[in-house]
Amino acid sequence: FGARRRIGTPRSAAPGKKNTRFQKHNEGHTIYTHSKLPPIIQEALLVNNDSKPFAILNAHRHGTCGFVLNAQVFLWNIKSDGGPKTADVLILDLPSNDSFVSFTGDSSGIFSCSPNGVIQFWPSFLKSSTFNFDLPLAVGATVSSIHCTESFCWIGSTDGKISHLRLKRDGNSTLQLLRQVNKGKSVLGRMFSWGWNNSATSPIHKIRVSKRNDETFYALALTNDGVDVWNSSETQDQLSQEVLIRPSLEEQMGAPVVLLDCRKYKKAIYVLFRTEAAQGNSLYLVQVANVFSRSEQTKVKKAFAFEIPSKHNEPMQQNSCHLAITPAGAATITTESVIIA
């Protein structure tokens, strides 16, 4: 994590008292506020100041960043000299104003999926999509999360299912539904949705695909209490581990916490969270060690805290906080107001 200052393993705080070892800081970080966004997006935000939701896609290793607002996604490069200009922004039209969006793993294309399962794909960020694909959903179910690699795509829905699709990019791109897996109704009480289709009964929070190893993929599904680790391949999907995180964090923080996003880096999972009482200006990033070992015990090993300028005086929501970690170990946290690189 480069210049990020290690705060250390947090000690347990007394009930009702916040752990002081999580200290707010911005040391070693570059913060991009609204003034750093391309002019065309600044203008769109002024016109749609009360229009919610919108979100910032993660900045990837190539510097590509996206901003979703009112059925459009704005794409630009945050490494542009002198700041991005309107001419440098590519605008794509989404199927609906509450679509879920994901870059491909190599950042060369972009997926979108509407709540009712209409999928679009743009290879190389072309303005016309290669194809549309209708995802079969159960009656009453809607999409709650999406994440893609170069060749595969995982989509979570509010009925507890994870749809596993394969992207074939030889000549004309095609999308094939491999299977749909369901963890079961027993988890509905402690899991919730991510994105613009918030519902207390939505089971899938956020899916992040983390590692490929000999055609085997590990998909992370963030739940209300922790992270589910899925072992996936072209032939099967298996729930290999359930990592409980929230109870330990609440004991250490002395307050209820809300899990926002997760990523895997090397042998650990990193979780972005906030406290329930936060007023929209504090985020915490923790490292959960040894999550892929055979031991059932997991520990919070490192903790980082960030003071976040907030556009709204309200707690950060799941649909506007995102975490990305590059292969080099650099983290990017995006919120509705800023990008912390």
PDB file of C-alpha atoms in Angstrom, residues 32-296:
ATOM      1  CA  TYR A  32      -9.247  14.364  -6.441  1.00  0.00           C
ATOM      2  CA  THR A  33     -12.299  16.486  -5.615  1.00  0.00           C
ATOM      3  CA  HIS A  34     -15.117  17.644  -7.909  1.00  0.00           C
ATOM      4  CA  SER A  35     -12.817  20.403  -9.198  1.00  0.00           C
ATOM      5  CA  LYS A  36     -10.583  17.700 -10.685  1.00  0.00           C
ATOM      6  CA  LEU A  37     -13.417  16.094 -12.637  1.00  0.00           C
ATOM      7  CA  PRO A  38     -13.790  16.901 -16.349  1.00  0.00           C
ATOM      8  CA  PRO A  39     -15.784  20.120 -16.979  1.00  0.00           C
ATOM      9  CA  ILE A  40     -18.610  18.252 -18.711  1.00  0.00           C
ATOM     10  CA  ILE A  41     -19.174  16.175 -15.561  1.00  0.00           C
ATOM     11  CA  GLN A  42     -18.960  19.218 -13.290  1.00  0.00           C
ATOM     12  CA  GLU A  43     -21.691  20.812 -15.414  1.00  0.00           C
ATOM     13  CA  ALA A  44     -23.804  17.646 -15.269  1.00  0.00           C
ATOM     14  CA  LEU A  45     -23.498  17.596 -11.474  1.00  0.00           C
ATOM     15  CA  LEU A  46     -24.602  21.228 -11.235  1.00  0.00           C
ATOM     16  CA  VAL A  47     -27.646  20.544 -13.395  1.00  0.00           C
ATOM     17  CA  ASN A  48     -28.464  17.310 -11.537  1.00  0.00           C
ATOM     18  CA  ASN A  49     -27.353  18.349  -8.059  1.00  0.00           C
ATOM     19  CA  ASP A  50     -30.270  16.550  -6.425  1.00  0.00           C
ATOM     20  CA  SER A  51     -30.231  13.631  -8.823  1.00  0.00           C
ATOM     21  CA  LYS A  52     -29.262  10.445  -7.034  1.00  0.00           C
ATOM     22  CA  PRO A  53     -27.746   8.054  -7.259  1.00  0.00           C
ATOM     23  CA  PHE A  54     -24.501   8.434  -9.115  1.00  0.00           C
ATOM     24  CA  ALA A  55     -21.204   6.642  -8.609  1.00  0.00           C
ATOM     25  CA  ILE A  56     -17.552   6.755  -9.559  1.00  0.00           C
ATOM     26  CA  LEU A  57     -16.073   3.620 -11.070  1.00  0.00           C
ATOM     27  CA  ASN A  58     -12.699   2.525  -9.805  1.00  0.00           C
ATOM     28  CA  ALA A  59      -9.612   3.983 -11.434  1.00  0.00           C
ATOM     29  CA  HIS A  60      -7.632   1.104 -12.936  1.00  0.00           C
ATOM     30  CA  ARG A  61      -3.911   0.652 -13.519  1.00  0.00           C
ATOM     31  CA  HIS A  62      -4.210   2.356 -16.908  1.00  0.00           C
ATOM     32  CA  GLY A  63      -5.781   5.406 -15.267  1.00  0.00           C
ATOM     33  CA  THR A  64      -9.228   4.853 -16.777  1.00  0.00           C
ATOM     34  CA  CYS A  65     -12.024   6.182 -14.588  1.00  0.00           C
ATOM     35  CA  GLY A  66     -15.777   6.312 -15.038  1.00  0.00           C
ATOM     36  CA  PHE A  67     -18.630   8.339 -13.612  1.00  0.00           C
ATOM     37  CA  VAL A  68     -22.229   7.087 -13.773  1.00  0.00           C
ATOM     38  CA  LEU A  69     -24.993   9.681 -13.850  1.00  0.00           C
ATOM     39  CA  ASN A  70     -28.518   9.601 -15.271  1.00  0.00           C
ATOM     40  CA  ALA A  71     -28.307   6.634 -17.677  1.00  0.00           C
ATOM     41  CA  GLN A  72     -24.855   7.616 -18.928  1.00  0.00           C
ATOM     42  CA  VAL A  73     -21.297   6.635 -18.073  1.00  0.00           C
ATOM     43  CA  PHE A  74     -18.531   9.211 -18.557  1.00  0.00           C
ATOM     44  CA  LEU A  75     -15.056   7.725 -19.179  1.00  0.00           C
ATOM     45  CA  TRP A  76     -11.725   9.550 -18.989  1.00  0.00           C
ATOM     46  CA  ASN A  77      -8.106   9.134 -17.911  1.00  0.00           C
ATOM     47  CA  ILE A  78      -7.200  10.689 -14.549  1.00  0.00           C
ATOM     48  CA  LYS A  79      -3.526  10.772 -15.553  1.00  0.00           C
ATOM     49  CA  SER A  80      -4.153  13.371 -18.263  1.00  0.00           C
ATOM     50  CA  ASP A  81      -1.628  16.214 -18.096  1.00  0.00           C
ATOM     51  CA  GLY A  82      -3.197  19.395 -16.770  1.00  0.00           C
ATOM     52  CA  GLY A  83      -6.396  17.601 -15.829  1.00  0.00           C
ATOM     53  CA  PRO A  84      -9.013  15.995 -18.078  1.00  0.00           C
ATOM     54  CA  LYS A  85     -10.802  18.135 -20.637  1.00  0.00           C
ATOM     55  CA  THR A  86     -14.304  17.747 -22.019  1.00  0.00           C
ATOM     56  CA  ALA A  87     -12.876  16.582 -25.351  1.00  0.00           C
ATOM     57  CA  ASP A  88     -11.130  13.708 -23.578  1.00  0.00           C
ATOM     58  CA  VAL A  89     -14.372  12.286 -22.137  1.00  0.00           C
ATOM     59  CA  LEU A  90     -16.195   9.404 -23.813  1.00  0.00           C
ATOM     60  CA  ILE A  91     -19.937   9.207 -23.062  1.00  0.00           C
ATOM     61  CA  LEU A  92     -21.859   5.923 -23.324  1.00  0.00           C
ATOM     62  CA  ASP A  93     -25.636   5.577 -23.007  1.00  0.00           C
ATOM     63  CA  LEU A  94     -26.830   2.943 -20.517  1.00  0.00           C
ATOM     64  CA  PRO A  95     -30.046   0.917 -20.807  1.00  0.00           C
ATOM     65  CA  SER A  96     -31.463   2.580 -17.667  1.00  0.00           C
ATOM     66  CA  ASN A  97     -30.546   5.232 -15.100  1.00  0.00           C
ATOM     67  CA  ASP A  98     -30.020   2.568 -12.424  1.00  0.00           C
ATOM     68  CA  SER A  99     -27.725   0.262 -14.413  1.00  0.00           C
ATOM     69  CA  PHE A 100     -24.798  -1.536 -12.804  1.00  0.00           C
ATOM     70  CA  VAL A 101     -21.447  -1.052 -14.528  1.00  0.00           C
ATOM     71  CA  SER A 102     -18.132  -2.945 -14.506  1.00  0.00           C
ATOM     72  CA  PHE A 103     -14.867  -2.670 -16.406  1.00  0.00           C
ATOM     73  CA  THR A 104     -13.426  -5.862 -17.850  1.00  0.00           C
ATOM     74  CA  GLY A 105     -10.422  -7.162 -15.932  1.00  0.00           C
ATOM     75  CA  ASP A 106      -7.947  -5.757 -18.456  1.00  0.00           C
ATOM     76  CA  SER A 107      -9.767  -2.380 -18.502  1.00  0.00           C
ATOM     77  CA  SER A 108     -10.240  -2.679 -22.273  1.00  0.00           C
ATOM     78  CA  GLY A 109     -14.032  -2.813 -22.268  1.00  0.00           C
ATOM     79  CA  ILE A 110     -17.070  -2.092 -20.144  1.00  0.00           C
ATOM     80  CA  PHE A 111     -20.214  -4.008 -19.132  1.00  0.00           C
ATOM     81  CA  SER A 112     -23.541  -2.616 -18.021  1.00  0.00           C
ATOM     82  CA  CYS A 113     -26.519  -4.497 -16.621  1.00  0.00           C
ATOM     83  CA  SER A 114     -29.941  -3.045 -15.860  1.00  0.00           C
ATOM     84  CA  PRO A 115     -31.892  -4.186 -12.760  1.00  0.00           C
ATOM     85  CA  ASN A 116     -34.074  -6.407 -14.967  1.00  0.00           C
ATOM     86  CA  GLY A 117     -31.055  -8.192 -16.472  1.00  0.00           C
ATOM     87  CA  VAL A 118     -30.433  -6.437 -19.803  1.00  0.00           C
ATOM     88  CA  ILE A 119     -26.650  -6.666 -20.401  1.00  0.00           C
ATOM     89  CA  GLN A 120     -24.647  -4.520 -22.813  1.00  0.00           C
ATOM     90  CA  PHE A 121     -20.940  -4.787 -23.653  1.00  0.00           C
ATOM     91  CA  TRP A 122     -18.610  -2.240 -25.218  1.00  0.00           C
ATOM     92  CA  PRO A 123     -15.199  -3.648 -26.280  1.00  0.00           C
ATOM     93  CA  SER A 124     -12.338  -1.141 -26.273  1.00  0.00           C
ATOM     94  CA  PHE A 125     -14.835   1.514 -25.099  1.00  0.00           C
ATOM     95  CA  LEU A 126     -16.447   1.767 -28.524  1.00  0.00           C
ATOM     96  CA  LYS A 127     -19.564   3.933 -28.678  1.00  0.00           C
ATOM     97  CA  SER A 128     -21.742   1.150 -30.094  1.00  0.00           C
ATOM     98  CA  SER A 129     -22.206  -1.978 -28.022  1.00  0.00           C
ATOM     99  CA  THR A 130     -21.293  -5.331 -29.570  1.00  0.00           C
ATOM    100  CA  PHE A 131     -24.339  -7.163 -28.264  1.00  0.00           C
ATOM    101  CA  ASN A 132     -27.248  -7.200 -25.862  1.00  0.00           C
ATOM    102  CA  PHE A 133     -27.927 -10.190 -23.603  1.00  0.00           C
ATOM    103  CA  ASP A 134     -30.999 -10.876 -21.449  1.00  0.00           C
ATOM    104  CA  LEU A 135     -30.148 -12.547 -18.128  1.00  0.00           C
ATOM    105  CA  PRO A 136     -32.870 -14.940 -16.903  1.00  0.00           C
ATOM    106  CA  LEU A 137     -34.116 -13.844 -13.471  1.00  0.00           C
ATOM    107  CA  ALA A 138     -36.675 -15.332 -11.098  1.00  0.00           C
ATOM    108  CA  VAL A 139     -40.033 -13.598 -10.768  1.00  0.00           C
ATOM    109  CA  GLY A 140     -39.610 -10.549  -8.539  1.00  0.00           C
ATOM    110  CA  ALA A 141     -35.782 -10.723  -8.535  1.00  0.00           C
ATOM    111  CA  THR A 142     -33.540  -7.918  -9.785  1.00  0.00           C
ATOM    112  CA  VAL A 143     -29.801  -7.482 -10.339  1.00  0.00           C
ATOM    113  CA  SER A 144     -27.850  -6.160  -7.339  1.00  0.00           C
ATOM    114  CA  SER A 145     -24.171  -6.411  -8.380  1.00  0.00           C
ATOM    115  CA  ILE A 146     -21.857  -7.087 -11.312  1.00  0.00           C
ATOM    116  CA  HIS A 147     -18.135  -7.680 -11.769  1.00  0.00           C
ATOM    117  CA  CYS A 148     -16.178  -8.974 -14.750  1.00  0.00           C
ATOM    118  CA  THR A 149     -12.728 -10.245 -15.717  1.00  0.00           C
ATOM    119  CA  GLU A 150     -11.280 -10.503 -19.217  1.00  0.00           C
ATOM    120  CA  SER A 151     -13.244 -13.703 -19.870  1.00  0.00           C
ATOM    121  CA  PHE A 152     -15.882 -14.139 -17.144  1.00  0.00           C
ATOM    122  CA  CYS A 153     -18.653 -12.129 -15.548  1.00  0.00           C
ATOM    123  CA  TRP A 154     -20.423 -12.608 -12.199  1.00  0.00           C
ATOM    124  CA  ILE A 155     -23.830 -11.050 -11.553  1.00  0.00           C
ATOM    125  CA  GLY A 156     -25.582 -11.114  -8.172  1.00  0.00           C
ATOM    126  CA  SER A 157     -29.356 -10.853  -7.873  1.00  0.00           C
ATOM    127  CA  THR A 158     -31.735 -10.133  -5.023  1.00  0.00           C
ATOM    128  CA  ASP A 159     -32.978 -13.732  -4.785  1.00  0.00           C
ATOM    129  CA  GLY A 160     -29.557 -14.916  -3.573  1.00  0.00           C
ATOM    130  CA  LYS A 161     -28.319 -16.238  -6.906  1.00  0.00           C
ATOM    131  CA  ILE A 162     -24.954 -15.574  -8.520  1.00  0.00           C
ATOM    132  CA  SER A 163     -25.004 -15.893 -12.311  1.00  0.00           C
ATOM    133  CA  HIS A 164     -21.685 -16.963 -13.867  1.00  0.00           C
ATOM    134  CA  LEU A 165     -21.220 -15.976 -17.513  1.00  0.00           C
ATOM    135  CA  ARG A 166     -18.367 -16.488 -19.990  1.00  0.00           C
ATOM    136  CA  LEU A 167     -17.294 -13.806 -22.461  1.00  0.00           C
ATOM    137  CA  LYS A 168     -15.876 -15.104 -25.742  1.00  0.00           C
ATOM    138  CA  ARG A 169     -13.958 -12.461 -27.682  1.00  0.00           C
ATOM    139  CA  ASP A 170     -12.822 -14.375 -30.769  1.00  0.00           C
ATOM    140  CA  GLY A 171     -14.073 -12.312 -33.679  1.00  0.00           C
ATOM    141  CA  ASN A 172     -17.613 -11.367 -32.686  1.00  0.00           C
ATOM    142  CA  SER A 173     -17.990 -11.165 -28.906  1.00  0.00           C
ATOM    143  CA  THR A 174     -20.595 -13.460 -27.362  1.00  0.00           C
ATOM    144  CA  LEU A 175     -21.800 -14.037 -23.808  1.00  0.00           C
ATOM    145  CA  GLN A 176     -22.734 -17.504 -22.522  1.00  0.00           C
ATOM    146  CA  LEU A 177     -24.550 -18.251 -19.253  1.00  0.00           C
ATOM    147  CA  LEU A 178     -22.597 -21.090 -17.610  1.00  0.00           C
ATOM    148  CA  ARG A 179     -24.721 -21.560 -14.476  1.00  0.00           C
ATOM    149  CA  GLN A 180     -26.626 -19.910 -11.643  1.00  0.00           C
ATOM    150  CA  VAL A 181     -25.815 -20.844  -8.028  1.00  0.00           C
ATOM    151  CA  ASN A 182     -27.798 -20.107  -4.895  1.00  0.00           C
ATOM    152  CA  LYS A 183     -26.374 -19.984  -1.389  1.00  0.00           C
ATOM    153  CA  GLY A 184     -29.789 -20.614   0.165  1.00  0.00           C
ATOM    154  CA  LYS A 185     -32.568 -18.740   1.936  1.00  0.00           C
ATOM    155  CA  SER A 186     -30.989 -19.185   5.367  1.00  0.00           C
ATOM    156  CA  VAL A 187     -28.675 -16.223   4.766  1.00  0.00           C
ATOM    157  CA  LEU A 188     -31.297 -13.688   3.718  1.00  0.00           C
ATOM    158  CA  GLY A 189     -31.569 -12.189   7.186  1.00  0.00           C
ATOM    159  CA  ARG A 190     -27.941 -11.083   7.361  1.00  0.00           C
ATOM    160  CA  MET A 191     -27.146 -10.065   3.789  1.00  0.00           C
ATOM    161  CA  PHE A 192     -28.202  -6.976   1.877  1.00  0.00           C
ATOM    162  CA  SER A 193     -27.969  -5.441  -1.570  1.00  0.00           C
ATOM    163  CA  TRP A 194     -25.469  -3.118  -3.146  1.00  0.00           C
ATOM    164  CA  GLY A 195     -26.200  -0.431  -5.684  1.00  0.00           C
ATOM    165  CA  TRP A 196     -29.233   1.559  -6.575  1.00  0.00           C
ATOM    166  CA  ASN A 197     -31.794  -1.170  -5.931  1.00  0.00           C
ATOM    167  CA  ASN A 198     -31.546  -1.120  -2.126  1.00  0.00           C
ATOM    168  CA  SER A 199     -33.695  -3.650  -0.297  1.00  0.00           C
ATOM    169  CA  ALA A 200     -33.392  -5.162   3.168  1.00  0.00           C
ATOM    170  CA  THR A 201     -34.075  -8.613   1.711  1.00  0.00           C
ATOM    171  CA  SER A 202     -31.533  -8.425  -1.125  1.00  0.00           C
ATOM    172  CA  PRO A 203     -28.903 -11.093  -0.418  1.00  0.00           C
ATOM    173  CA  ILE A 204     -25.977 -10.153  -2.649  1.00  0.00           C
ATOM    174  CA  HIS A 205     -24.077  -7.056  -1.561  1.00  0.00           C
ATOM    175  CA  LYS A 206     -21.087  -6.744  -3.871  1.00  0.00           C
ATOM    176  CA  ILE A 207     -19.072  -9.181  -5.940  1.00  0.00           C
ATOM    177  CA  ARG A 208     -15.368  -8.733  -6.627  1.00  0.00           C
ATOM    178  CA  VAL A 209     -13.405 -11.242  -8.708  1.00  0.00           C
ATOM    179  CA  SER A 210      -9.920 -11.421  -7.318  1.00  0.00           C
ATOM    180  CA  LYS A 211      -7.542 -14.066  -8.677  1.00  0.00           C
ATOM    181  CA  ARG A 212      -7.097 -16.487 -11.527  1.00  0.00           C
ATOM    182  CA  ASN A 213      -5.065 -19.653 -10.954  1.00  0.00           C
ATOM    183  CA  ASP A 214      -4.916 -22.430 -13.587  1.00  0.00           C
ATOM    184  CA  GLU A 215      -8.354 -21.556 -14.975  1.00  0.00           C
ATOM    185  CA  THR A 216      -9.754 -21.342 -11.436  1.00  0.00           C
ATOM    186  CA  PHE A 217     -11.230 -18.057 -10.256  1.00  0.00           C
ATOM    187  CA  TYR A 218     -11.970 -16.879  -6.730  1.00  0.00           C
ATOM    188  CA  ALA A 219     -14.972 -14.592  -6.467  1.00  0.00           C
ATOM    189  CA  LEU A 220     -15.621 -12.522  -3.326  1.00  0.00           C
ATOM    190  CA  ALA A 221     -19.190 -11.683  -2.345  1.00  0.00           C
ATOM    191  CA  LEU A 222     -19.428  -9.069   0.398  1.00  0.00           C
ATOM    192  CA  THR A 223     -22.272  -9.764   2.811  1.00  0.00           C
ATOM    193  CA  ASN A 224     -23.677  -7.905   5.780  1.00  0.00           C
ATOM    194  CA  ASP A 225     -21.366  -9.819   8.153  1.00  0.00           C
ATOM    195  CA  GLY A 226     -18.250 -10.482   6.099  1.00  0.00           C
ATOM    196  CA  VAL A 227     -17.066 -12.020   2.844  1.00  0.00           C
ATOM    197  CA  ASP A 228     -18.054 -15.232   1.071  1.00  0.00           C
ATOM    198  CA  VAL A 229     -15.236 -16.791  -0.969  1.00  0.00           C
ATOM    199  CA  TRP A 230     -16.379 -18.646  -4.093  1.00  0.00           C
ATOM    200  CA  ASN A 231     -14.153 -21.084  -5.981  1.00  0.00           C
ATOM    201  CA  SER A 232     -15.224 -20.891  -9.617  1.00  0.00           C
ATOM    202  CA  SER A 233     -14.214 -22.505 -12.882  1.00  0.00           C
ATOM    203  CA  GLU A 234     -15.869 -23.132 -16.201  1.00  0.00           C
ATOM    204  CA  THR A 235     -17.413 -26.327 -14.827  1.00  0.00           C
ATOM    205  CA  GLN A 236     -18.445 -25.475 -11.251  1.00  0.00           C
ATOM    206  CA  ASP A 237     -18.953 -22.808  -8.588  1.00  0.00           C
ATOM    207  CA  GLN A 238     -18.379 -23.768  -4.954  1.00  0.00           C
ATOM    208  CA  LEU A 239     -18.698 -21.727  -1.758  1.00  0.00           C
ATOM    209  CA  SER A 240     -15.312 -22.471  -0.176  1.00  0.00           C
ATOM    210  CA  GLN A 241     -15.277 -20.144   2.833  1.00  0.00           C
ATOM    211  CA  GLU A 242     -17.395 -17.720   4.843  1.00  0.00           C
ATOM    212  CA  VAL A 243     -15.277 -15.062   6.559  1.00  0.00           C
ATOM    213  CA  LEU A 244     -16.999 -13.252   9.453  1.00  0.00           C
ATOM    214  CA  ILE A 245     -15.624  -9.730   9.841  1.00  0.00           C
ATOM    215  CA  ARG A 246     -18.314  -7.401  11.174  1.00  0.00           C
ATOM    216  CA  PRO A 247     -18.542  -8.783  14.770  1.00  0.00           C
ATOM    217  CA  SER A 248     -14.793  -8.308  15.294  1.00  0.00           C
ATOM    218  CA  LEU A 249     -14.825  -4.801  13.820  1.00  0.00           C
ATOM    219  CA  GLU A 250     -17.770  -3.739  15.975  1.00  0.00           C
ATOM    220  CA  GLU A 251     -15.972  -4.968  19.073  1.00  0.00           C
ATOM    221  CA  GLN A 252     -12.861  -3.005  18.141  1.00  0.00           C
ATOM    222  CA  MET A 253     -14.718   0.149  17.095  1.00  0.00           C
ATOM    223  CA  GLY A 254     -17.243   0.100  19.927  1.00  0.00           C
ATOM    224  CA  ALA A 255     -20.025   0.892  17.443  1.00  0.00           C
ATOM    225  CA  PRO A 256     -22.027  -0.793  14.659  1.00  0.00           C
ATOM    226  CA  VAL A 257     -20.223  -0.852  11.300  1.00  0.00           C
ATOM    227  CA  VAL A 258     -21.376  -1.001   7.667  1.00  0.00           C
ATOM    228  CA  LEU A 259     -19.248  -2.985   5.193  1.00  0.00           C
ATOM    229  CA  LEU A 260     -18.898  -1.130   1.887  1.00  0.00           C
ATOM    230  CA  ASP A 261     -16.532  -3.008  -0.437  1.00  0.00           C
ATOM    231  CA  CYS A 262     -13.851  -5.707  -0.534  1.00  0.00           C
ATOM    232  CA  ARG A 263     -10.787  -6.718  -2.518  1.00  0.00           C
ATOM    233  CA  LYS A 264      -8.168  -9.442  -2.367  1.00  0.00           C
ATOM    234  CA  TYR A 265      -4.464  -8.594  -2.490  1.00  0.00           C
ATOM    235  CA  LYS A 266      -1.888 -11.359  -2.122  1.00  0.00           C
ATOM    236  CA  LYS A 267      -3.058 -13.616   0.760  1.00  0.00           C
ATOM    237  CA  ALA A 268      -5.427 -11.196   2.460  1.00  0.00           C
ATOM    238  CA  ILE A 269      -8.798  -9.556   1.919  1.00  0.00           C
ATOM    239  CA  TYR A 270      -9.144  -5.803   2.362  1.00  0.00           C
ATOM    240  CA  VAL A 271     -12.503  -4.439   3.481  1.00  0.00           C
ATOM    241  CA  LEU A 272     -13.700  -0.835   3.253  1.00  0.00           C
ATOM    242  CA  PHE A 273     -16.198   0.126   5.974  1.00  0.00           C
ATOM    243  CA  ARG A 274     -17.654   2.957   8.037  1.00  0.00           C
ATOM    244  CA  THR A 275     -19.269   3.148  11.442  1.00  0.00           C
ATOM    245  CA  GLU A 276     -23.050   3.334  11.659  1.00  0.00           C
ATOM    246  CA  ALA A 277     -22.858   6.728  13.380  1.00  0.00           C
ATOM    247  CA  ALA A 278     -20.457   8.284  10.836  1.00  0.00           C
ATOM    248  CA  GLN A 279     -21.622  11.566   9.323  1.00  0.00           C
ATOM    249  CA  GLY A 280     -20.225  10.914   5.868  1.00  0.00           C
ATOM    250  CA  ASN A 281     -16.610  11.952   6.428  1.00  0.00           C
ATOM    251  CA  SER A 282     -14.809   8.868   7.756  1.00  0.00           C
ATOM    252  CA  LEU A 283     -13.918   5.631   5.988  1.00  0.00           C
ATOM    253  CA  TYR A 284     -11.816   2.752   7.297  1.00  0.00           C
ATOM    254  CA  LEU A 285      -9.778   0.173   5.389  1.00  0.00           C
ATOM    255  CA  VAL A 286      -8.785  -3.041   7.164  1.00  0.00           C
ATOM    256  CA  GLN A 287      -6.722  -6.059   6.170  1.00  0.00           C
ATOM    257  CA  VAL A 288      -8.069  -9.462   7.173  1.00  0.00           C
ATOM    258  CA  ALA A 289      -5.137 -11.892   7.282  1.00  0.00           C
ATOM    259  CA  ASN A 290      -4.911 -15.591   6.426  1.00  0.00           C
ATOM    260  CA  VAL A 291      -8.348 -15.807   4.844  1.00  0.00           C
ATOM    261  CA  PHE A 292      -7.248 -18.503   2.400  1.00  0.00           C
ATOM    262  CA  SER A 293      -5.598 -20.750   4.997  1.00  0.00           C
ATOM    263  CA  ARG A 294      -7.208 -23.854   6.469  1.00  0.00           C
ATOM    264  CA  SER A 295      -7.572 -22.158   9.857  1.00  0.00           C
ATOM    265  CA  GLU A 296     -11.084 -21.013  10.723  1.00  0.00           C
TER     266      GLU A 296
END
